[in-house]
Amino acid sequence: MNLVFLGFPGSGKGTVSKLLTDFTQISTGDLLRKEQESGSALGQEIAKIIDGGGLVNDQMALKLIEENTKENLNYIFDGFPRTLVQAQMLTELKGDLTAVFFDFPKEKLIERIVNRRNCPSCGQIYNLVLSPPKESNTCDHCQTKGLIHRKDDTEEALSKRLKIFETEGKKVIEYYLLKGTLVTINADQELDKVLAEFKRKLNLP
Ligand code: AMP
C-alpha cells in the first residue's frame, strides 16, 4: 500500500512517517536537502528556493519520486504532491492512492516550527519544548551531535510556505477528496493518539 501524507509544514507528517516502520518514507524535502548538501550547481539553486520558502518545479520533484520509488515497497509520500499537477503525475505513476490529511490548526504552527530541530544524520525530528532530545543537542537515535534548525523554519519562510499550502495544497486535498480516497486525522493531539487514530482509520495493525 502506498500513502500520501498531506498537511501544513509542522503538522507532524514527518514524525509519524518515521514511526511507521512497515513503510518506506519518501520525503522530497529530505531528498532536495541532500542535493543541496552535495554543493552541486543544482544544489545551490535548490538551496535558494528552499530557504526562501518557495517550491521547486514539478518536473524536478517528480524526477526525485521516480528515481527513489523503483522498488516494490510500501511507500509514504511525505511532502509530495504539493501541487495539483504533481498529484495528477503521481496518479499516472502509481495509480490511485490513499491520502492522509494531518489536520492541525495554523495558529499553533509557528511555535512548533521555530522550536523544531532535526538530526543532520538520520533526520530524526525534535521539538525543544514538546519532545527534546535526552541529551542537549544530541540525537537520541544515532548520537550525532549538533542538531540543526532548518533555514526555512523561520517565521518569514514559514509564512510563505503556509500561503503556498493554503493555495496549492488545498487543491491537492480537493483532488483526493473528489476521488474519495482522503482520510483526515486530528493531528492536534498527543503523538500516540495521532498514531492510534491513523491506524484505526486506515485499518492498520
Ligand atoms: P519539507 O521538508 O517537506 O518541508 O520541504 C522543504 C522544502 O523543499 C519545501 O518548502 C520546498 O521548497 C521543497 N519541496 C519539498 N517537496 C517539494 C515538492 N513536492 N514540490 C516542490 N518543492 C518541494
XYZ file of C-alpha atoms and ligand atoms in Angstrom:
228
model
C 0.000 0.000 0.000
C 1.239 3.480 -0.880
C 0.139 6.520 1.126
C 0.319 10.252 0.576
C 0.775 12.499 3.642
C -0.691 15.992 3.350
C -0.740 18.904 5.774
C 0.854 22.176 6.798
C 4.609 22.101 7.409
C 4.957 21.146 11.073
C 1.675 19.228 11.235
C 3.504 16.002 12.140
C 3.727 14.184 8.792
C 7.464 13.538 9.053
C 7.329 12.481 12.705
C 4.542 9.958 12.086
C 6.060 8.544 8.901
C 9.365 7.878 10.669
C 7.461 5.745 13.227
C 5.717 3.593 10.604
C 8.465 1.084 10.024
C 6.406 -1.088 7.641
C 6.579 1.793 5.181
C 9.462 3.462 3.373
C 9.267 7.229 3.780
C 9.999 9.251 0.674
C 10.357 12.899 1.625
C 11.033 15.164 -1.342
C 12.211 17.809 1.155
C 14.883 15.399 2.541
C 15.950 14.402 -0.997
C 16.238 18.047 -2.054
C 18.253 18.896 1.063
C 20.636 16.015 0.203
C 21.190 17.500 -3.251
C 21.685 20.894 -1.610
C 24.341 19.476 0.748
C 26.246 17.988 -2.201
C 27.173 21.578 -3.107
C 26.464 20.973 -6.824
C 25.291 23.870 -9.023
C 21.803 22.355 -8.932
C 22.090 22.066 -5.146
C 22.850 25.781 -4.873
C 19.786 26.637 -6.966
C 17.663 24.361 -4.801
C 19.028 25.973 -1.611
C 17.838 29.409 -2.744
C 14.331 28.101 -3.388
C 14.032 26.078 -0.191
C 15.490 28.756 2.092
C 13.053 31.314 0.682
C 10.098 29.010 1.336
C 9.168 28.537 -2.359
C 8.615 25.336 -4.342
C 10.971 23.647 -6.798
C 9.381 22.923 -10.163
C 7.038 19.971 -10.637
C 9.342 18.109 -13.048
C 12.244 18.154 -10.609
C 10.068 16.932 -7.729
C 8.603 14.156 -9.895
C 12.050 13.058 -11.074
C 13.084 12.549 -7.438
C 9.990 10.448 -6.834
C 10.564 8.339 -9.955
C 14.215 7.724 -9.117
C 13.564 6.788 -5.499
C 10.458 4.590 -5.682
C 11.524 1.932 -8.172
C 11.334 -0.964 -5.716
C 8.130 -2.796 -4.918
C 7.761 -1.396 -1.374
C 5.039 0.306 0.663
C 5.831 3.978 0.300
C 4.739 7.043 2.240
C 4.987 10.142 0.090
C 5.768 12.891 2.591
C 5.709 16.389 1.108
C 4.668 15.181 -2.347
C 2.407 16.051 -4.131
C 2.398 19.749 -3.315
C 0.581 20.946 -6.441
C -2.360 19.661 -8.443
C -0.039 18.832 -11.364
C 2.151 16.726 -9.050
C -0.947 14.909 -7.755
C -2.004 14.054 -11.303
C 1.541 12.930 -12.173
C 1.649 10.693 -9.092
C -1.634 9.032 -10.055
C -0.194 8.309 -13.503
C 2.910 6.822 -11.932
C 1.434 4.797 -9.059
C -2.334 4.593 -9.646
C -4.934 5.708 -7.091
C -3.548 6.294 -3.617
C -4.980 6.912 -0.169
C -4.152 10.409 1.054
C -3.935 11.210 4.753
C -4.556 14.808 5.751
C -2.929 15.842 9.046
C -5.415 18.419 10.294
C -3.562 20.866 12.565
C -4.509 24.479 13.466
C -2.442 27.084 11.662
C -2.179 29.331 14.761
C -0.183 26.675 16.626
C 2.348 26.025 13.866
C 4.812 28.870 14.436
C 5.635 27.633 17.941
C 6.168 24.101 16.664
C 8.330 25.160 13.754
C 10.614 27.649 15.476
C 11.343 25.034 18.161
C 11.891 22.233 15.644
C 15.357 20.680 15.390
C 16.467 17.928 13.004
C 19.259 15.386 13.202
C 21.518 16.005 10.195
C 22.403 12.284 10.007
C 19.230 10.253 10.472
C 16.619 13.009 10.036
C 15.000 12.409 13.445
C 12.784 15.361 14.387
C 12.771 17.011 17.838
C 10.897 19.872 19.432
C 12.890 21.741 22.087
C 9.747 22.216 24.205
C 7.488 19.245 23.468
C 9.933 16.423 22.646
C 13.535 17.489 23.367
C 16.451 15.042 22.935
C 17.532 13.299 26.165
C 20.971 14.891 25.980
C 21.083 18.507 24.838
C 21.852 18.984 21.125
C 22.429 15.224 20.604
C 20.293 12.804 18.608
C 18.749 10.053 20.787
C 18.739 7.624 17.855
C 22.194 7.900 16.296
C 24.047 10.038 18.903
C 25.042 12.624 16.288
C 25.954 15.906 17.972
C 24.728 19.218 16.566
C 21.009 19.143 15.791
C 20.098 21.658 13.118
C 17.466 24.346 12.825
C 16.319 24.363 9.191
C 16.872 27.693 7.439
C 13.278 27.615 6.186
C 11.954 27.101 9.732
C 11.977 30.864 10.332
C 8.795 32.929 10.690
C 9.379 34.623 7.325
C 9.933 31.490 5.222
C 7.206 29.693 7.147
C 4.618 32.331 6.316
C 5.370 31.808 2.599
C 5.185 28.023 2.980
C 1.824 28.322 4.745
C 0.439 30.527 1.984
C 1.533 28.007 -0.637
C -0.182 25.224 1.273
C -3.356 27.279 1.557
C -3.489 27.718 -2.223
C -1.739 24.767 -3.902
C -2.057 22.304 -1.030
C -5.804 22.853 -0.736
C -6.192 21.904 -4.411
C -4.351 18.661 -3.718
C -6.661 17.906 -0.782
C -9.691 18.538 -3.004
C -8.225 16.263 -5.662
C -8.166 13.295 -3.262
C -11.487 14.306 -1.716
C -13.143 14.114 -5.136
C -11.503 10.767 -5.787
C -12.968 9.548 -2.476
C -9.556 8.495 -1.106
C -8.954 11.198 1.503
C -8.664 10.304 5.192
C -8.467 13.172 7.699
C -6.840 12.724 11.086
C -6.744 15.114 14.022
C -3.028 15.975 14.287
C -3.636 18.339 17.216
C -3.326 15.709 19.947
C -0.554 13.720 21.605
C 1.572 11.659 19.240
C 0.362 8.262 20.488
C -3.236 9.385 19.943
C -2.437 10.633 16.430
C -0.867 7.251 15.676
C -3.825 5.337 17.142
C -6.343 7.367 15.105
C -4.222 6.915 11.988
C -4.066 3.119 12.392
C -7.764 2.849 13.213
C -8.865 4.878 10.195
C -6.535 3.010 7.838
C -7.287 -0.420 9.328
C -3.615 -0.999 10.122
C -2.425 -3.314 12.945
P 9.643 19.779 3.509
O 10.831 19.134 4.145
O 8.640 18.795 3.001
O 9.027 20.844 4.384
O 10.177 20.533 2.198
C 11.140 21.579 2.303
C 11.149 22.398 1.028
O 11.539 21.577 -0.084
C 9.801 22.979 0.615
O 9.497 24.188 1.295
C 10.058 23.220 -0.885
O 10.920 24.319 -1.094
C 10.848 21.969 -1.264
N 9.948 20.851 -1.653
C 9.743 19.701 -0.975
N 8.881 18.899 -1.621
C 8.511 19.572 -2.743
C 7.623 19.271 -3.807
N 6.915 18.127 -3.849
N 7.487 20.193 -4.802
C 8.167 21.347 -4.776
N 9.031 21.711 -3.795
C 9.214 20.820 -2.767
